[in-house]
């Protein structure tokens, strides 16, 4: 697995999954040249989606793309994890992933038991999703090395720390490494990551595609310029809560788009959206009126 996987924004409207927006979004991103989709992680509001909402989203995704699918399966309810794995298999996923058990800080044995039990559910490759800024627990290369040594079937890691030293440590293990921090996609590729699972790919998929093409062709200066733009747009929403900043960016730069699932997350205010619009203009981008 390699290339650009979209940490897919899954929009809501009037309290329900906005299937029309999602269908248009998946089709547009496919045409823009992304390599795959990653639903039900952070940008998808995954922890807050019901099992039925996950099924509905996968149905929409499968109807509107032929690209690879990696499904994040974590839930606080183990039976929902089991059922999400089944849905991933049904809709042709090439891999699944999961954050470690969260809320109660896990020790190594908890980690080992969790991923071992997950591996018993499916023959699909399993990726660890490491996002310690949200889970409070960092799955380091040393921990993954222990899991591998103990026979746990880990195919790869999505690492969202933005720590290039840690990315390098994962790469040295010989597993597939996908970068999850938008500000360090290019540096991660340069030290051996196979690609990214990116929230900003919802917003600037064409720029992302060009950056990857530049990197592969050895046009590093051009690739760095595109990485800089991606990082600057990401910076515009850094201080906003939740993930609606990404959803508003899609709305401003691409097409009408739904919002987040309330009340777990909140949409940006009109003043915040205007500030975001002004920031895009300063970067030379042209938000929709």
C-alpha atoms as a printed R data frame, in Angstrom:
    type eleno elety resid chain resno       x       y       z
1   ATOM     1    CA   UNK     A     1   0.000   0.000   0.000
2   ATOM     2    CA   UNK     A     2   1.353   3.375  -0.968
3   ATOM     3    CA   UNK     A     3   0.393   6.828  -2.154
4   ATOM     4    CA   UNK     A     4  -2.304   9.258  -1.052
5   ATOM     5    CA   UNK     A     5  -5.085   7.934   1.157
6   ATOM     6    CA   UNK     A     6  -7.741  10.473   2.125
7   ATOM     7    CA   UNK     A     7  -8.603  10.630   5.818
8   ATOM     8    CA   UNK     A     8 -12.136  11.053   4.604
9   ATOM     9    CA   UNK     A     9 -14.377  13.862   5.823
10  ATOM    10    CA   UNK     A    10 -17.867  12.389   6.322
11  ATOM    11    CA   UNK     A    11 -20.408  15.230   6.354
12  ATOM    12    CA   UNK     A    12 -23.692  15.523   8.214
13  ATOM    13    CA   UNK     A    13 -26.733  17.672   7.478
14  ATOM    14    CA   UNK     A    14 -29.678  18.186   9.815
15  ATOM    15    CA   UNK     A    15 -28.347  15.478  12.098
16  ATOM    16    CA   UNK     A    16 -28.094  12.824   9.394
17  ATOM    17    CA   UNK     A    17 -25.274  11.588   7.192
18  ATOM    18    CA   UNK     A    18 -25.197  13.817   4.114
19  ATOM    19    CA   UNK     A    19 -25.043  11.118   1.439
20  ATOM    20    CA   UNK     A    20 -25.271  13.562  -1.460
21  ATOM    21    CA   UNK     A    21 -22.276  15.594  -0.271
22  ATOM    22    CA   UNK     A    22 -20.295  12.445   0.502
23  ATOM    23    CA   UNK     A    23 -20.973  10.920  -2.914
24  ATOM    24    CA   UNK     A    24 -19.905  14.093  -4.728
25  ATOM    25    CA   UNK     A    25 -16.833  14.359  -2.522
26  ATOM    26    CA   UNK     A    26 -15.633  10.789  -3.082
27  ATOM    27    CA   UNK     A    27 -16.173  11.083  -6.836
28  ATOM    28    CA   UNK     A    28 -14.302  14.400  -6.993
29  ATOM    29    CA   UNK     A    29 -11.346  13.108  -4.965
30  ATOM    30    CA   UNK     A    30 -11.150  10.009  -7.159
31  ATOM    31    CA   UNK     A    31 -11.008  12.169 -10.280
32  ATOM    32    CA   UNK     A    32  -8.318  14.310  -8.616
33  ATOM    33    CA   UNK     A    33  -6.075  11.244  -8.474
34  ATOM    34    CA   UNK     A    34  -5.996  10.048  -4.869
35  ATOM    35    CA   UNK     A    35  -4.942   6.435  -4.367
36  ATOM    36    CA   UNK     A    36  -7.381   5.408  -1.671
37  ATOM    37    CA   UNK     A    37  -9.757   6.286   1.130
38  ATOM    38    CA   UNK     A    38  -9.516   5.937   4.898
39  ATOM    39    CA   UNK     A    39 -12.938   6.267   6.540
40  ATOM    40    CA   UNK     A    40 -13.834   6.332  10.248
41  ATOM    41    CA   UNK     A    41 -10.637   7.809  11.628
42  ATOM    42    CA   UNK     A    42 -10.305  11.249  13.201
43  ATOM    43    CA   UNK     A    43 -11.386  13.373  10.234
44  ATOM    44    CA   UNK     A    44 -14.389  11.097   9.645
45  ATOM    45    CA   UNK     A    45 -15.571  11.636  13.261
46  ATOM    46    CA   UNK     A    46 -15.179   7.871  13.505
47  ATOM    47    CA   UNK     A    47 -15.624   7.438  17.277
48  ATOM    48    CA   UNK     A    48 -19.018   9.179  17.048
49  ATOM    49    CA   UNK     A    49 -20.461   7.241  14.111
50  ATOM    50    CA   UNK     A    50 -23.011   4.538  14.728
51  ATOM    51    CA   UNK     A    51 -22.644   1.158  13.080
52  ATOM    52    CA   UNK     A    52 -25.478   2.020  10.693
53  ATOM    53    CA   UNK     A    53 -23.809   5.318   9.759
54  ATOM    54    CA   UNK     A    54 -20.617   3.388   9.019
55  ATOM    55    CA   UNK     A    55 -22.554   0.999   6.793
56  ATOM    56    CA   UNK     A    56 -24.266   3.873   4.971
57  ATOM    57    CA   UNK     A    57 -20.958   5.655   4.426
58  ATOM    58    CA   UNK     A    58 -19.245   2.540   3.052
59  ATOM    59    CA   UNK     A    59 -22.151   1.988   0.688
60  ATOM    60    CA   UNK     A    60 -21.784   5.536  -0.665
61  ATOM    61    CA   UNK     A    61 -17.997   5.259  -0.919
62  ATOM    62    CA   UNK     A    62 -18.121   1.940  -2.774
63  ATOM    63    CA   UNK     A    63 -20.629   3.295  -5.311
64  ATOM    64    CA   UNK     A    64 -18.467   6.307  -6.148
65  ATOM    65    CA   UNK     A    65 -14.888   5.061  -6.365
66  ATOM    66    CA   UNK     A    66 -12.790   2.118  -7.442
67  ATOM    67    CA   UNK     A    67  -9.804   3.154  -5.325
68  ATOM    68    CA   UNK     A    68  -8.333   1.199  -2.419
69  ATOM    69    CA   UNK     A    69 -10.068   1.273   0.938
70  ATOM    70    CA   UNK     A    70  -8.522   1.023   4.403
71  ATOM    71    CA   UNK     A    71 -11.143   1.058   7.154
72  ATOM    72    CA   UNK     A    72 -10.557   2.292  10.680
73  ATOM    73    CA   UNK     A    73 -12.545  -0.069  12.913
74  ATOM    74    CA   UNK     A    74 -12.140   1.191  16.493
75  ATOM    75    CA   UNK     A    75 -15.187   1.590  18.710
76  ATOM    76    CA   UNK     A    76 -15.715   1.626  22.469
77  ATOM    77    CA   UNK     A    77 -18.096  -1.292  21.875
78  ATOM    78    CA   UNK     A    78 -16.159  -4.439  20.881
79  ATOM    79    CA   UNK     A    79 -19.133  -5.888  18.995
80  ATOM    80    CA   UNK     A    80 -19.177  -2.753  16.831
81  ATOM    81    CA   UNK     A    81 -15.482  -3.358  16.100
82  ATOM    82    CA   UNK     A    82 -16.357  -6.893  15.014
83  ATOM    83    CA   UNK     A    83 -19.191  -5.664  12.811
84  ATOM    84    CA   UNK     A    84 -17.052  -2.885  11.289
85  ATOM    85    CA   UNK     A    85 -14.439  -5.484  10.356
86  ATOM    86    CA   UNK     A    86 -17.186  -7.459   8.648
87  ATOM    87    CA   UNK     A    87 -18.308  -4.346   6.793
88  ATOM    88    CA   UNK     A    88 -14.721  -3.673   5.712
89  ATOM    89    CA   UNK     A    89 -14.525  -7.164   4.258
90  ATOM    90    CA   UNK     A    90 -17.929  -6.844   2.587
91  ATOM    91    CA   UNK     A    91 -17.010  -3.602   0.847
92  ATOM    92    CA   UNK     A    92 -13.647  -4.825  -0.397
93  ATOM    93    CA   UNK     A    93 -11.202  -3.132   1.963
94  ATOM    94    CA   UNK     A    94  -7.534  -3.961   1.411
95  ATOM    95    CA   UNK     A    95  -6.681  -3.383   5.095
96  ATOM    96    CA   UNK     A    96  -8.086  -2.287   8.436
97  ATOM    97    CA   UNK     A    97  -6.611  -0.127  11.157
98  ATOM    98    CA   UNK     A    98  -7.284   0.810  14.745
99  ATOM    99    CA   UNK     A    99  -6.090   3.156  17.419
100 ATOM   100    CA   UNK     A   100  -5.068   1.351  20.626
101 ATOM   101    CA   UNK     A   101  -7.668   1.020  23.391
102 ATOM   102    CA   UNK     A   102  -8.186   4.511  24.737
103 ATOM   103    CA   UNK     A   103  -9.596   6.382  27.752
104 ATOM   104    CA   UNK     A   104  -7.975   3.857  30.107
105 ATOM   105    CA   UNK     A   105  -4.272   4.114  29.391
106 ATOM   106    CA   UNK     A   106  -3.131   0.702  28.092
107 ATOM   107    CA   UNK     A   107   0.021  -1.110  29.141
108 ATOM   108    CA   UNK     A   108   1.931  -3.339  26.749
109 ATOM   109    CA   UNK     A   109  -0.072  -6.458  27.607
110 ATOM   110    CA   UNK     A   110  -3.359  -4.638  26.895
111 ATOM   111    CA   UNK     A   111  -1.926  -3.518  23.573
112 ATOM   112    CA   UNK     A   112  -0.789  -7.031  22.698
113 ATOM   113    CA   UNK     A   113  -4.122  -8.627  23.610
114 ATOM   114    CA   UNK     A   114  -6.130  -6.038  21.693
115 ATOM   115    CA   UNK     A   115  -4.265  -6.299  18.393
116 ATOM   116    CA   UNK     A   116  -3.966 -10.080  18.719
117 ATOM   117    CA   UNK     A   117  -7.736 -10.360  19.155
118 ATOM   118    CA   UNK     A   118  -8.257  -7.993  16.218
119 ATOM   119    CA   UNK     A   119  -6.017 -10.164  14.028
120 ATOM   120    CA   UNK     A   120  -8.141 -13.200  14.867
121 ATOM   121    CA   UNK     A   121 -11.199 -11.522  13.311
122 ATOM   122    CA   UNK     A   122  -9.841 -11.187   9.779
123 ATOM   123    CA   UNK     A   123  -7.170 -12.051   7.251
124 ATOM   124    CA   UNK     A   124  -6.951  -8.404   6.189
125 ATOM   125    CA   UNK     A   125  -3.657  -6.634   6.989
126 ATOM   126    CA   UNK     A   126  -3.815  -4.652  10.232
127 ATOM   127    CA   UNK     A   127  -2.364  -1.177  10.681
128 ATOM   128    CA   UNK     A   128  -1.895   0.576  14.005
129 ATOM   129    CA   UNK     A   129  -3.205   4.129  13.967
130 ATOM   130    CA   UNK     A   130  -0.942   6.129  16.252
131 ATOM   131    CA   UNK     A   131  -2.299   9.542  17.250
132 ATOM   132    CA   UNK     A   132  -1.134  10.158  20.829
133 ATOM   133    CA   UNK     A   133  -2.339  13.771  20.832
134 ATOM   134    CA   UNK     A   134  -5.870  12.303  20.834
135 ATOM   135    CA   UNK     A   135  -5.445   8.942  22.575
136 ATOM   136    CA   UNK     A   136  -2.895   9.979  25.209
137 ATOM   137    CA   UNK     A   137  -0.736   6.968  24.328
138 ATOM   138    CA   UNK     A   138   2.196   6.855  21.918
139 ATOM   139    CA   UNK     A   139   2.730   3.567  20.074
140 ATOM   140    CA   UNK     A   140   6.477   3.859  19.588
141 ATOM   141    CA   UNK     A   141   8.671   1.796  17.255
142 ATOM   142    CA   UNK     A   142   9.925  -0.101  20.308
143 ATOM   143    CA   UNK     A   143   6.376  -1.139  21.231
144 ATOM   144    CA   UNK     A   144   5.613  -2.242  17.680
145 ATOM   145    CA   UNK     A   145   8.887  -4.198  17.613
146 ATOM   146    CA   UNK     A   146   7.743  -6.044  20.758
147 ATOM   147    CA   UNK     A   147   4.366  -6.810  19.174
148 ATOM   148    CA   UNK     A   148   6.052  -8.182  16.071
149 ATOM   149    CA   UNK     A   149   8.476 -10.215  18.198
150 ATOM   150    CA   UNK     A   150   5.506 -11.693  20.077
151 ATOM   151    CA   UNK     A   151   3.934 -12.780  16.804
152 ATOM   152    CA   UNK     A   152   1.193 -10.155  16.564
153 ATOM   153    CA   UNK     A   153   0.318  -9.633  12.902
154 ATOM   154    CA   UNK     A   154   0.958  -5.937  12.312
155 ATOM   155    CA   UNK     A   155   1.339  -4.951   8.657
156 ATOM   156    CA   UNK     A   156   1.974  -1.266   9.150
157 ATOM   157    CA   UNK     A   157   1.370   1.957  10.998
158 ATOM   158    CA   UNK     A   158  -0.338   5.250  10.353
159 ATOM   159    CA   UNK     A   159   1.719   7.648  12.448
160 ATOM   160    CA   UNK     A   160   0.257  11.105  13.071
161 ATOM   161    CA   UNK     A   161   2.855  12.406  15.519
162 ATOM   162    CA   UNK     A   162   4.727  14.503  12.948
163 ATOM   163    CA   UNK     A   163   7.918  13.136  14.531
164 ATOM   164    CA   UNK     A   164  10.284  12.241  11.686
165 ATOM   165    CA   UNK     A   165  12.637  10.380  14.028
166 ATOM   166    CA   UNK     A   166   9.739   8.156  15.032
167 ATOM   167    CA   UNK     A   167   8.736   7.686  11.388
168 ATOM   168    CA   UNK     A   168  12.280   6.523  10.682
169 ATOM   169    CA   UNK     A   169  12.052   4.090  13.578
170 ATOM   170    CA   UNK     A   170   8.887   2.579  12.146
171 ATOM   171    CA   UNK     A   171  10.477   2.316   8.697
172 ATOM   172    CA   UNK     A   172  13.434   0.392  10.138
173 ATOM   173    CA   UNK     A   173  11.013  -2.298  11.361
174 ATOM   174    CA   UNK     A   174  10.253  -3.234   7.759
175 ATOM   175    CA   UNK     A   175   6.521  -2.549   8.017
176 ATOM   176    CA   UNK     A   176   4.503  -0.235   5.792
177 ATOM   177    CA   UNK     A   177   4.574   3.305   7.160
178 ATOM   178    CA   UNK     A   178   1.957   5.881   6.201
179 ATOM   179    CA   UNK     A   179   2.368   9.411   7.502
180 ATOM   180    CA   UNK     A   180  -0.642  11.030   9.141
181 ATOM   181    CA   UNK     A   181   0.611  14.562   9.830
182 ATOM   182    CA   UNK     A   182  -0.041  16.971   6.961
183 ATOM   183    CA   UNK     A   183   2.900  19.237   7.727
184 ATOM   184    CA   UNK     A   184   5.430  16.407   7.359
185 ATOM   185    CA   UNK     A   185   4.233  14.366   4.376
186 ATOM   186    CA   UNK     A   186   7.240  15.125   2.176
187 ATOM   187    CA   UNK     A   187   9.864  14.663   4.923
188 ATOM   188    CA   UNK     A   188   8.249  11.332   5.806
189 ATOM   189    CA   UNK     A   189   8.453  10.192   2.182
190 ATOM   190    CA   UNK     A   190  12.103  11.167   2.125
191 ATOM   191    CA   UNK     A   191  12.907   8.859   5.068
192 ATOM   192    CA   UNK     A   192  11.000   5.890   3.710
193 ATOM   193    CA   UNK     A   193   7.276   6.272   4.352
194 ATOM   194    CA   UNK     A   194   5.208   4.735   1.550
195 ATOM   195    CA   UNK     A   195   2.600   7.446   1.523
196 ATOM   196    CA   UNK     A   196   0.162   9.357   3.677
197 ATOM   197    CA   UNK     A   197  -3.301   9.211   5.158
198 ATOM   198    CA   UNK     A   198  -4.127  12.874   4.933
199 ATOM   199    CA   UNK     A   199  -6.956  15.117   6.121
200 ATOM   200    CA   UNK     A   200  -5.763  17.902   3.819
201 ATOM   201    CA   UNK     A   201  -6.250  15.547   0.870
202 ATOM   202    CA   UNK     A   202  -9.958  16.344   1.301
203 ATOM   203    CA   UNK     A   203  -9.151  19.958   0.535
204 ATOM   204    CA   UNK     A   204  -6.159  20.041  -1.830
205 ATOM   205    CA   UNK     A   205  -6.058  16.620  -3.528
206 ATOM   206    CA   UNK     A   206  -4.670  18.020  -6.779
207 ATOM   207    CA   UNK     A   207  -1.816  19.749  -4.934
208 ATOM   208    CA   UNK     A   208  -1.179  16.540  -3.005
209 ATOM   209    CA   UNK     A   209  -1.089  14.499  -6.237
210 ATOM   210    CA   UNK     A   210   1.352  16.950  -7.820
211 ATOM   211    CA   UNK     A   211   3.590  16.851  -4.739
212 ATOM   212    CA   UNK     A   212   3.783  13.058  -4.885
213 ATOM   213    CA   UNK     A   213   4.481  13.131  -8.601
214 ATOM   214    CA   UNK     A   214   7.224  15.713  -8.077
215 ATOM   215    CA   UNK     A   215   8.782  13.633  -5.320
216 ATOM   216    CA   UNK     A   216   8.798  10.486  -7.411
217 ATOM   217    CA   UNK     A   217  10.319  12.374 -10.353
218 ATOM   218    CA   UNK     A   218  13.037  13.903  -8.168
219 ATOM   219    CA   UNK     A   219  11.675  17.462  -8.460
220 ATOM   220    CA   UNK     A   220  12.249  18.194  -4.795
221 ATOM   221    CA   UNK     A   221  12.076  21.998  -4.953
222 ATOM   222    CA   UNK     A   222   8.668  21.841  -6.581
223 ATOM   223    CA   UNK     A   223   7.540  19.193  -4.095
224 ATOM   224    CA   UNK     A   224   8.693  21.359  -1.181
225 ATOM   225    CA   UNK     A   225   6.690  24.324  -2.476
226 ATOM   226    CA   UNK     A   226   3.544  22.213  -2.518
227 ATOM   227    CA   UNK     A   227   4.275  20.815   0.944
228 ATOM   228    CA   UNK     A   228   4.655  24.389   2.168
229 ATOM   229    CA   UNK     A   229   1.239  25.356   0.799
230 ATOM   230    CA   UNK     A   230  -0.382  22.294   2.383
231 ATOM   231    CA   UNK     A   231   1.197  23.159   5.739
232 ATOM   232    CA   UNK     A   232   0.107  26.809   5.510
233 ATOM   233    CA   UNK     A   233  -3.509  25.923   4.774
234 ATOM   234    CA   UNK     A   234  -3.429  23.424   7.648
235 ATOM   235    CA   UNK     A   235  -2.118  26.172   9.922
236 ATOM   236    CA   UNK     A   236  -5.255  28.243   9.261
237 ATOM   237    CA   UNK     A   237  -7.399  25.747  11.183
238 ATOM   238    CA   UNK     A   238  -4.890  24.692  13.830
239 ATOM   239    CA   UNK     A   239  -6.628  26.433  16.730
240 ATOM   240    CA   UNK     A   240 -10.195  25.434  15.870
241 ATOM   241    CA   UNK     A   241 -11.752  22.555  17.842
242 ATOM   242    CA   UNK     A   242 -12.666  19.250  16.280
243 ATOM   243    CA   UNK     A   243 -12.534  18.732  12.530
244 ATOM   244    CA   UNK     A   244 -15.050  21.200  11.072
245 ATOM   245    CA   UNK     A   245 -12.150  23.343   9.879
246 ATOM   246    CA   UNK     A   246 -11.473  20.705   7.219
247 ATOM   247    CA   UNK     A   247 -15.161  20.532   6.321
248 ATOM   248    CA   UNK     A   248 -15.338  24.325   5.947
249 ATOM   249    CA   UNK     A   249 -12.201  24.274   3.772
250 ATOM   250    CA   UNK     A   250 -13.865  21.764   1.466
251 ATOM   251    CA   UNK     A   251 -16.907  24.046   1.320
252 ATOM   252    CA   UNK     A   252 -14.817  27.150   0.640
253 ATOM   253    CA   UNK     A   253 -12.429  25.699  -1.940
254 ATOM   254    CA   UNK     A   254 -14.445  22.958  -3.646
255 ATOM   255    CA   UNK     A   255 -18.257  22.679  -3.344
256 ATOM   256    CA   UNK     A   256 -21.196  22.726  -0.938
257 ATOM   257    CA   UNK     A   257 -20.443  20.369   1.910
258 ATOM   258    CA   UNK     A   258 -22.106  19.222   5.104
259 ATOM   259    CA   UNK     A   259 -20.820  19.752   8.607
260 ATOM   260    CA   UNK     A   260 -19.942  17.758  11.729
261 ATOM   261    CA   UNK     A   261 -22.137  15.564  13.883
262 ATOM   262    CA   UNK     A   262 -23.502  17.639  16.752
263 ATOM   263    CA   UNK     A   263 -23.387  17.912  19.705
264 ATOM   264    CA   UNK     A   264 -20.187  15.854  19.948
265 ATOM   265    CA   UNK     A   265 -18.447  18.396  17.706
266 ATOM   266    CA   UNK     A   266 -19.400  21.913  16.778
267 ATOM   267    CA   UNK     A   267 -19.455  23.690  13.426
268 ATOM   268    CA   UNK     A   268 -17.401  26.839  13.011
269 ATOM   269    CA   UNK     A   269 -19.161  30.148  13.531
270 ATOM   270    CA   UNK     A   270 -19.740  32.603  10.688
271 ATOM   271    CA   UNK     A   271 -16.942  34.804  12.071
272 ATOM   272    CA   UNK     A   272 -14.550  31.841  12.122
273 ATOM   273    CA   UNK     A   273 -15.461  30.907   8.557
274 ATOM   274    CA   UNK     A   274 -14.856  34.490   7.434
275 ATOM   275    CA   UNK     A   275 -11.455  34.461   9.133
276 ATOM   276    CA   UNK     A   276 -10.690  31.229   7.328
277 ATOM   277    CA   UNK     A   277 -11.789  32.762   4.023
278 ATOM   278    CA   UNK     A   278  -9.511  35.770   4.601
279 ATOM   279    CA   UNK     A   279  -6.587  33.465   5.359
280 ATOM   280    CA   UNK     A   280  -7.092  31.542   2.119
281 ATOM   281    CA   UNK     A   281  -7.108  34.787   0.152
282 ATOM   282    CA   UNK     A   282  -3.826  35.825   1.783
283 ATOM   283    CA   UNK     A   283  -2.323  32.549   0.590
284 ATOM   284    CA   UNK     A   284  -3.360  33.348  -2.975
285 ATOM   285    CA   UNK     A   285  -6.220  30.852  -3.049
286 ATOM   286    CA   UNK     A   286  -9.700  31.697  -4.293
287 ATOM   287    CA   UNK     A   287 -12.483  30.637  -1.919
288 ATOM   288    CA   UNK     A   288 -15.997  30.306  -3.270
289 ATOM   289    CA   UNK     A   289 -18.327  33.236  -2.742
